[in-house]
Amino acid sequence: MKNLRLGDMLVEAGYITEEQLQEALQAQRADRSKKIGEHLIDLGFIKEEEMLVVLSKKMDLPLISLETYEIDKEAVGLIPEELSRKYNMIAIQSKEENGLIVVTNDPLNYYGIEDIRLVTGKHIKLFLAMEKDISNAIDYYYSELNSSTASEDINKNADLYAFEDEELFNVDDDDSPVVKLLNSILIKGYRDNVSDIHIEPFEDETLVRTRIDGMLLDSMKLQSTIHSPLVVRTKILSNLDISERRIPQDGHIITTINGITMNLRVSTIPTVHGEKIVMRYLNSNAEIDFENNYGMHDEDAAKMNKMMEMPNGIIYVTGPTGSGKTTTLYMVMKALAKRQVNITTIEDPVEEQLERINQVQVNNQAGMSFEAGLRAILRQDPDIIMVGETRDNETADISVRAAITGHLVVSTLHTNDALSTIVRLEDMGVEPYMIASSLVGVVAQRLIKKVCPYCATQEPPTPEEEKILTKKIPYVSHAHGCNLCNHTGYSGRTAIHEIVLIDRHVKRMISEEKSLDDIKAYVKKTQNYKSLFEAAQDLVEEGVTTMAELKRISYYEE
């Protein structure tokens, strides 16, 4: 077995030539930190999938997809995390007769296999999988294990935390169970792509819940006596007053745990059973669909680019809380920052630090409100201004006047659809002729959950569903739930958009106070306008989402 050599197997199988093998061996002599297979892949002679297929056939080892394999968490824990990461191998199943199934992308790493055999004391059976899939599985399952272990350990010793004496739980000690617990919660949240962590006190327990794809899911239950030290530890990381428990507090955590940089906004509020904490991740490793196009399809991105080319005016990104407005806004600002312009923002809070952009943090206690900050920014010779949120009539009025006097202003607004922005601005006291003069475009946005591809089924729409649809769709997806989607039926989210360009004719209609129905009829005819409902319906037709999500979006349309 140990006489097998990967290069010879690949040449014999016809995937590479002898000359390519010699070139890879020469590269390996120059850089011995990489194995021959890595050099062959780097040189473009072979793909990892092809290499694994050859190894699977020659060594008679199963080649599996870890994304669909049901992994035994207890088996994972049999290999220490450090060892698993060192050799990029993970245990997935503990078999009878002292056997352990271990997944690797390098079955010729005999030293690593022997090391794991000695540590576990078990007979090792090898499966093959892609290197990246193994790394992702290691991240996910060990964060799950560490979180579960930390909560079990601290719950066993809950009586030690029944007193309010901080010396007993020594929150500054990295080996403290409280520190380990909070670290494990934060790491697991980051690796699970959660947007928020809720730590909620109740009479008999503390509940930790996490929001994934917009859904709030139970994560762990803790003894009620653990709540106070957990709050103190969180407040210390957030630079909050640990002695003040009667009023809400807001803070910020920037810390590095196990090589992962965490950036979270923290909010505390007193409840009848103690302080509730909500932590929101400001940095995320979640993938964004169509990231190079501001998260939009090509046609919508082209409309967005047309707005951004305007020398002055206001662009509004609208939608309810949690619809991804800030993420879209930041992607737009990053694109604008590539120009030779002066960009300044006024935000509450500054959620991400952007290169070549001057960002101002609102501080109402110090007198730095949106209005005061905006007035000051206008004296700083800006070309482009970003207002984090248009909250009141004064901010709206200053933004409109800034747009009319030669600045490009980008802001967010809470409205149900794009054209409702006109009514919202009128409600804020902005005159129709001022709206018409300043507005260049509106983007309404929602985040819609994508159905899990592993457990979804395709079925004909019911008569009730057909009444909702505005076009014939033969089959629609139904969410069911499996272990790969936390039994929710959904995995990930994507953005849908409704975009209106404010051209000369629309400006005249706004000035003449025409109805929104008249304006909508015009943009449908001339701009290939697509409503949020229609955008969501397209995703239903493509099998990306479900009728349940379409109904949620249609609430805003009716």
CSV table of N, CA, C and O in Angstrom, one decimal, residues 30-99:
chain,number,residue,atom,x,y,z
A,30,ALA,N,11.4,22.7,-5.5
A,30,ALA,CA,11.6,24.1,-5.2
A,30,ALA,C,10.8,24.6,-4.0
A,30,ALA,O,11.1,25.5,-3.3
A,31,ASP,N,9.6,23.9,-3.9
A,31,ASP,CA,8.7,24.3,-2.8
A,31,ASP,C,8.2,23.0,-2.2
A,31,ASP,O,7.2,22.4,-2.6
A,32,ARG,N,8.8,22.5,-1.1
A,32,ARG,CA,8.5,21.2,-0.5
A,32,ARG,C,7.3,21.4,0.5
A,32,ARG,O,6.9,20.4,1.2
A,33,SER,N,6.8,22.6,0.7
A,33,SER,CA,5.7,22.8,1.6
A,33,SER,C,4.4,22.2,1.0
A,33,SER,O,3.4,22.0,1.7
A,34,LYS,N,4.4,22.0,-0.3
A,34,LYS,CA,3.2,21.4,-1.0
A,34,LYS,C,3.5,20.0,-1.5
A,34,LYS,O,4.6,19.7,-1.8
A,35,LYS,N,2.4,19.2,-1.5
A,35,LYS,CA,2.6,17.9,-2.0
A,35,LYS,C,2.4,17.9,-3.5
A,35,LYS,O,2.0,18.8,-4.1
A,36,ILE,N,2.8,16.7,-4.1
A,36,ILE,CA,2.8,16.6,-5.6
A,36,ILE,C,1.4,16.9,-6.2
A,36,ILE,O,1.3,17.6,-7.2
A,37,GLY,N,0.4,16.5,-5.5
A,37,GLY,CA,-1.0,16.7,-6.0
A,37,GLY,C,-1.3,18.2,-6.0
A,37,GLY,O,-1.9,18.7,-7.0
A,38,GLU,N,-0.9,18.9,-5.0
A,38,GLU,CA,-1.2,20.4,-5.0
A,38,GLU,C,-0.4,21.1,-6.1
A,38,GLU,O,-1.0,22.0,-6.7
A,39,HIS,N,0.8,20.7,-6.4
A,39,HIS,CA,1.6,21.3,-7.5
A,39,HIS,C,0.9,21.0,-8.8
A,39,HIS,O,0.9,21.9,-9.7
A,40,LEU,N,0.4,19.8,-9.0
A,40,LEU,CA,-0.3,19.4,-10.3
A,40,LEU,C,-1.5,20.3,-10.5
A,40,LEU,O,-1.8,20.7,-11.6
A,41,ILE,N,-2.2,20.5,-9.4
A,41,ILE,CA,-3.5,21.3,-9.5
A,41,ILE,C,-3.1,22.8,-9.7
A,41,ILE,O,-3.7,23.5,-10.6
A,42,ASP,N,-2.1,23.3,-9.0
A,42,ASP,CA,-1.6,24.7,-9.2
A,42,ASP,C,-1.1,24.9,-10.6
A,42,ASP,O,-1.3,26.0,-11.2
A,43,LEU,N,-0.5,23.9,-11.2
A,43,LEU,CA,0.0,24.1,-12.6
A,43,LEU,C,-1.1,23.9,-13.6
A,43,LEU,O,-0.8,24.1,-14.8
A,44,GLY,N,-2.3,23.6,-13.2
A,44,GLY,CA,-3.4,23.4,-14.1
A,44,GLY,C,-3.4,22.1,-14.9
A,44,GLY,O,-4.1,22.0,-15.9
A,45,PHE,N,-2.6,21.1,-14.5
A,45,PHE,CA,-2.6,19.9,-15.2
A,45,PHE,C,-3.7,19.0,-14.9
A,45,PHE,O,-4.1,18.1,-15.7
A,46,ILE,N,-4.4,19.2,-13.7
A,46,ILE,CA,-5.5,18.3,-13.3
A,46,ILE,C,-6.3,19.0,-12.3
A,46,ILE,O,-5.9,20.0,-11.6
A,47,LYS,N,-7.6,18.6,-12.2
A,47,LYS,CA,-8.5,19.2,-11.2
A,47,LYS,C,-8.6,18.3,-10.0
A,47,LYS,O,-8.3,17.0,-10.1
A,48,GLU,N,-8.9,18.8,-8.9
A,48,GLU,CA,-9.0,18.0,-7.6
A,48,GLU,C,-10.0,16.9,-7.8
A,48,GLU,O,-9.8,15.7,-7.4
A,49,GLU,N,-11.1,17.2,-8.4
A,49,GLU,CA,-12.2,16.1,-8.6
A,49,GLU,C,-11.6,15.0,-9.4
A,49,GLU,O,-11.9,13.8,-9.1
A,50,GLU,N,-10.8,15.2,-10.5
A,50,GLU,CA,-10.3,14.2,-11.3
A,50,GLU,C,-9.3,13.3,-10.5
A,50,GLU,O,-9.2,12.1,-10.6
A,51,MET,N,-8.5,14.0,-9.7
A,51,MET,CA,-7.5,13.3,-8.8
A,51,MET,C,-8.2,12.4,-7.8
A,51,MET,O,-7.7,11.3,-7.6
A,52,LEU,N,-9.3,12.9,-7.3
A,52,LEU,CA,-10.0,12.0,-6.3
A,52,LEU,C,-10.6,10.8,-7.0
A,52,LEU,O,-10.7,9.8,-6.4
A,53,VAL,N,-11.1,11.0,-8.2
A,53,VAL,CA,-11.7,9.9,-8.9
A,53,VAL,C,-10.7,8.8,-9.1
A,53,VAL,O,-10.9,7.6,-9.0
A,54,VAL,N,-9.5,9.2,-9.5
A,54,VAL,CA,-8.4,8.2,-9.8
A,54,VAL,C,-8.0,7.5,-8.4
A,54,VAL,O,-7.9,6.3,-8.4
A,55,LEU,N,-7.9,8.3,-7.4
A,55,LEU,CA,-7.6,7.7,-6.1
A,55,LEU,C,-8.7,6.7,-5.6
A,55,LEU,O,-8.4,5.6,-5.0
A,56,SER,N,-9.9,7.1,-5.9
A,56,SER,CA,-11.0,6.3,-5.5
A,56,SER,C,-11.0,4.9,-6.2
A,56,SER,O,-11.2,3.9,-5.6
A,57,LYS,N,-10.7,5.0,-7.5
A,57,LYS,CA,-10.7,3.7,-8.3
A,57,LYS,C,-9.5,2.9,-7.9
A,57,LYS,O,-9.6,1.7,-7.8
A,58,LYS,N,-8.3,3.5,-7.9
A,58,LYS,CA,-7.1,2.7,-7.6
A,58,LYS,C,-7.0,2.1,-6.2
A,58,LYS,O,-6.4,1.0,-6.0
A,59,MET,N,-7.6,2.9,-5.2
A,59,MET,CA,-7.4,2.4,-3.9
A,59,MET,C,-8.7,1.8,-3.3
A,59,MET,O,-8.8,1.5,-2.2
A,60,ASP,N,-9.8,1.8,-4.2
A,60,ASP,CA,-11.1,1.2,-3.8
A,60,ASP,C,-11.6,1.9,-2.6
A,60,ASP,O,-12.0,1.3,-1.6
A,61,LEU,N,-11.7,3.3,-2.6
A,61,LEU,CA,-12.2,4.1,-1.5
A,61,LEU,C,-13.4,4.8,-2.0
A,61,LEU,O,-13.4,5.4,-3.1
A,62,PRO,N,-14.5,4.8,-1.2
A,62,PRO,CA,-15.7,5.6,-1.6
A,62,PRO,C,-15.4,7.1,-1.7
A,62,PRO,O,-14.8,7.7,-0.8
A,63,LEU,N,-16.0,7.7,-2.8
A,63,LEU,CA,-15.9,9.2,-2.9
A,63,LEU,C,-17.3,9.7,-2.6
A,63,LEU,O,-18.2,9.4,-3.3
A,64,ILE,N,-17.4,10.6,-1.6
A,64,ILE,CA,-18.7,11.1,-1.1
A,64,ILE,C,-18.8,12.6,-1.2
A,64,ILE,O,-17.8,13.3,-1.3
A,65,SER,N,-20.0,13.1,-1.1
A,65,SER,CA,-20.3,14.5,-0.9
A,65,SER,C,-20.6,14.8,0.6
A,65,SER,O,-21.6,14.2,1.1
A,66,LEU,N,-19.8,15.5,1.3
A,66,LEU,CA,-20.1,15.8,2.7
A,66,LEU,C,-21.3,16.7,2.9
A,66,LEU,O,-21.9,16.7,4.0
A,67,GLU,N,-21.7,17.4,1.9
A,67,GLU,CA,-22.9,18.2,2.0
A,67,GLU,C,-24.1,17.4,2.2
A,67,GLU,O,-25.1,17.9,2.9
A,68,THR,N,-24.2,16.2,1.6
A,68,THR,CA,-25.4,15.4,1.7
A,68,THR,C,-25.3,14.2,2.7
A,68,THR,O,-26.3,13.6,3.0
A,69,TYR,N,-24.1,14.0,3.2
A,69,TYR,CA,-23.8,12.8,4.1
A,69,TYR,C,-24.3,13.2,5.5
A,69,TYR,O,-24.0,14.3,6.0
A,70,GLU,N,-25.0,12.3,6.1
A,70,GLU,CA,-25.5,12.5,7.5
A,70,GLU,C,-24.3,12.1,8.5
A,70,GLU,O,-24.0,11.0,8.7
A,71,ILE,N,-23.7,13.1,9.0
A,71,ILE,CA,-22.5,13.0,9.9
A,71,ILE,C,-22.9,12.8,11.3
A,71,ILE,O,-23.8,13.5,11.9
A,72,ASP,N,-22.3,11.8,12.0
A,72,ASP,CA,-22.5,11.6,13.4
A,72,ASP,C,-21.6,12.5,14.2
A,72,ASP,O,-20.4,12.4,14.2
A,73,LYS,N,-22.2,13.4,15.0
A,73,LYS,CA,-21.4,14.4,15.7
A,73,LYS,C,-20.6,13.8,16.8
A,73,LYS,O,-19.5,14.3,17.1
A,74,GLU,N,-21.0,12.7,17.4
A,74,GLU,CA,-20.2,12.0,18.4
A,74,GLU,C,-19.0,11.4,17.8
A,74,GLU,O,-17.9,11.4,18.4
A,75,ALA,N,-19.1,10.9,16.5
A,75,ALA,CA,-17.9,10.4,15.8
A,75,ALA,C,-16.9,11.5,15.6
A,75,ALA,O,-15.7,11.4,15.7
A,76,VAL,N,-17.4,12.7,15.2
A,76,VAL,CA,-16.5,13.9,15.0
A,76,VAL,C,-15.6,14.1,16.2
A,76,VAL,O,-14.4,14.4,16.1
A,77,GLY,N,-16.2,14.1,17.4
A,77,GLY,CA,-15.5,14.4,18.6
A,77,GLY,C,-14.5,13.4,19.0
A,77,GLY,O,-13.7,13.7,19.9
A,78,LEU,N,-14.4,12.3,18.3
A,78,LEU,CA,-13.4,11.3,18.7
A,78,LEU,C,-12.0,11.7,18.3
A,78,LEU,O,-11.0,11.2,18.8
A,79,ILE,N,-11.9,12.6,17.3
A,79,ILE,CA,-10.6,13.1,16.8
A,79,ILE,C,-10.5,14.5,17.4
A,79,ILE,O,-11.3,15.3,17.2
A,80,PRO,N,-9.4,14.8,18.2
A,80,PRO,CA,-9.2,16.2,18.7
A,80,PRO,C,-9.2,17.2,17.5
A,80,PRO,O,-8.7,16.9,16.4
A,81,GLU,N,-9.8,18.4,17.8
A,81,GLU,CA,-9.9,19.4,16.7
A,81,GLU,C,-8.5,19.7,16.1
A,81,GLU,O,-8.4,19.9,14.9
A,82,GLU,N,-7.5,19.9,17.0
A,82,GLU,CA,-6.2,20.3,16.4
A,82,GLU,C,-5.7,19.3,15.4
A,82,GLU,O,-5.1,19.6,14.4
A,83,LEU,N,-5.9,18.0,15.7
A,83,LEU,CA,-5.4,16.9,14.8
A,83,LEU,C,-6.2,16.9,13.5
A,83,LEU,O,-5.7,16.7,12.4
A,84,SER,N,-7.5,17.1,13.7
A,84,SER,CA,-8.4,17.1,12.5
A,84,SER,C,-8.0,18.3,11.5
A,84,SER,O,-8.0,18.1,10.3
A,85,ARG,N,-7.7,19.4,12.1
A,85,ARG,CA,-7.3,20.6,11.3
A,85,ARG,C,-5.9,20.3,10.7
A,85,ARG,O,-5.6,20.7,9.5
A,86,LYS,N,-5.0,19.8,11.5
A,86,LYS,CA,-3.6,19.5,11.0
A,86,LYS,C,-3.6,18.7,9.8
A,86,LYS,O,-2.8,19.0,8.8
A,87,TYR,N,-4.4,17.6,9.7
A,87,TYR,CA,-4.3,16.7,8.6
A,87,TYR,C,-5.5,16.9,7.6
A,87,TYR,O,-5.6,16.2,6.6
A,88,ASN,N,-6.4,17.8,8.0
A,88,ASN,CA,-7.6,18.0,7.2
A,88,ASN,C,-8.4,16.7,7.0
A,88,ASN,O,-8.7,16.3,5.9
A,89,MET,N,-8.6,16.1,8.1
A,89,MET,CA,-9.4,14.8,8.1
A,89,MET,C,-10.5,14.9,9.2
A,89,MET,O,-10.3,15.5,10.2
A,90,ILE,N,-11.7,14.4,8.9
A,90,ILE,CA,-12.8,14.4,9.9
A,90,ILE,C,-13.4,13.1,10.0
A,90,ILE,O,-13.7,12.4,9.0
A,91,ALA,N,-13.8,12.7,11.2
A,91,ALA,CA,-14.5,11.4,11.4
A,91,ALA,C,-16.0,11.7,11.2
A,91,ALA,O,-16.5,12.7,11.6
A,92,ILE,N,-16.7,10.8,10.5
A,92,ILE,CA,-18.1,11.0,10.2
A,92,ILE,C,-19.0,9.9,10.7
A,92,ILE,O,-20.2,10.1,10.8
A,93,GLN,N,-18.4,8.7,11.0
A,93,GLN,CA,-19.3,7.6,11.5
A,93,GLN,C,-18.4,6.7,12.3
A,93,GLN,O,-17.3,6.3,11.9
A,94,SER,N,-19.0,6.3,13.5
A,94,SER,CA,-18.3,5.3,14.3
A,94,SER,C,-19.0,4.0,14.1
A,94,SER,O,-20.2,3.8,14.3
A,95,LYS,N,-18.3,3.0,13.5
A,95,LYS,CA,-18.8,1.7,13.2
A,95,LYS,C,-18.6,0.7,14.3
A,95,LYS,O,-17.8,0.9,15.2
A,96,GLU,N,-19.4,-0.4,14.2
A,96,GLU,CA,-19.3,-1.5,15.2
A,96,GLU,C,-17.9,-2.1,15.0
A,96,GLU,O,-17.2,-1.9,14.0
A,97,GLU,N,-17.5,-2.9,16.0
A,97,GLU,CA,-16.2,-3.6,15.9
A,97,GLU,C,-15.0,-2.7,15.9
A,97,GLU,O,-14.1,-2.9,15.2
A,98,ASN,N,-15.2,-1.6,16.7
A,98,ASN,CA,-14.1,-0.7,16.9
A,98,ASN,C,-13.6,0.1,15.6
A,98,ASN,O,-12.4,0.4,15.4
A,99,GLY,N,-14.5,0.3,14.7
A,99,GLY,CA,-14.2,1.0,13.4
A,99,GLY,C,-14.6,2.5,13.4
A,99,GLY,O,-15.5,2.9,14.1
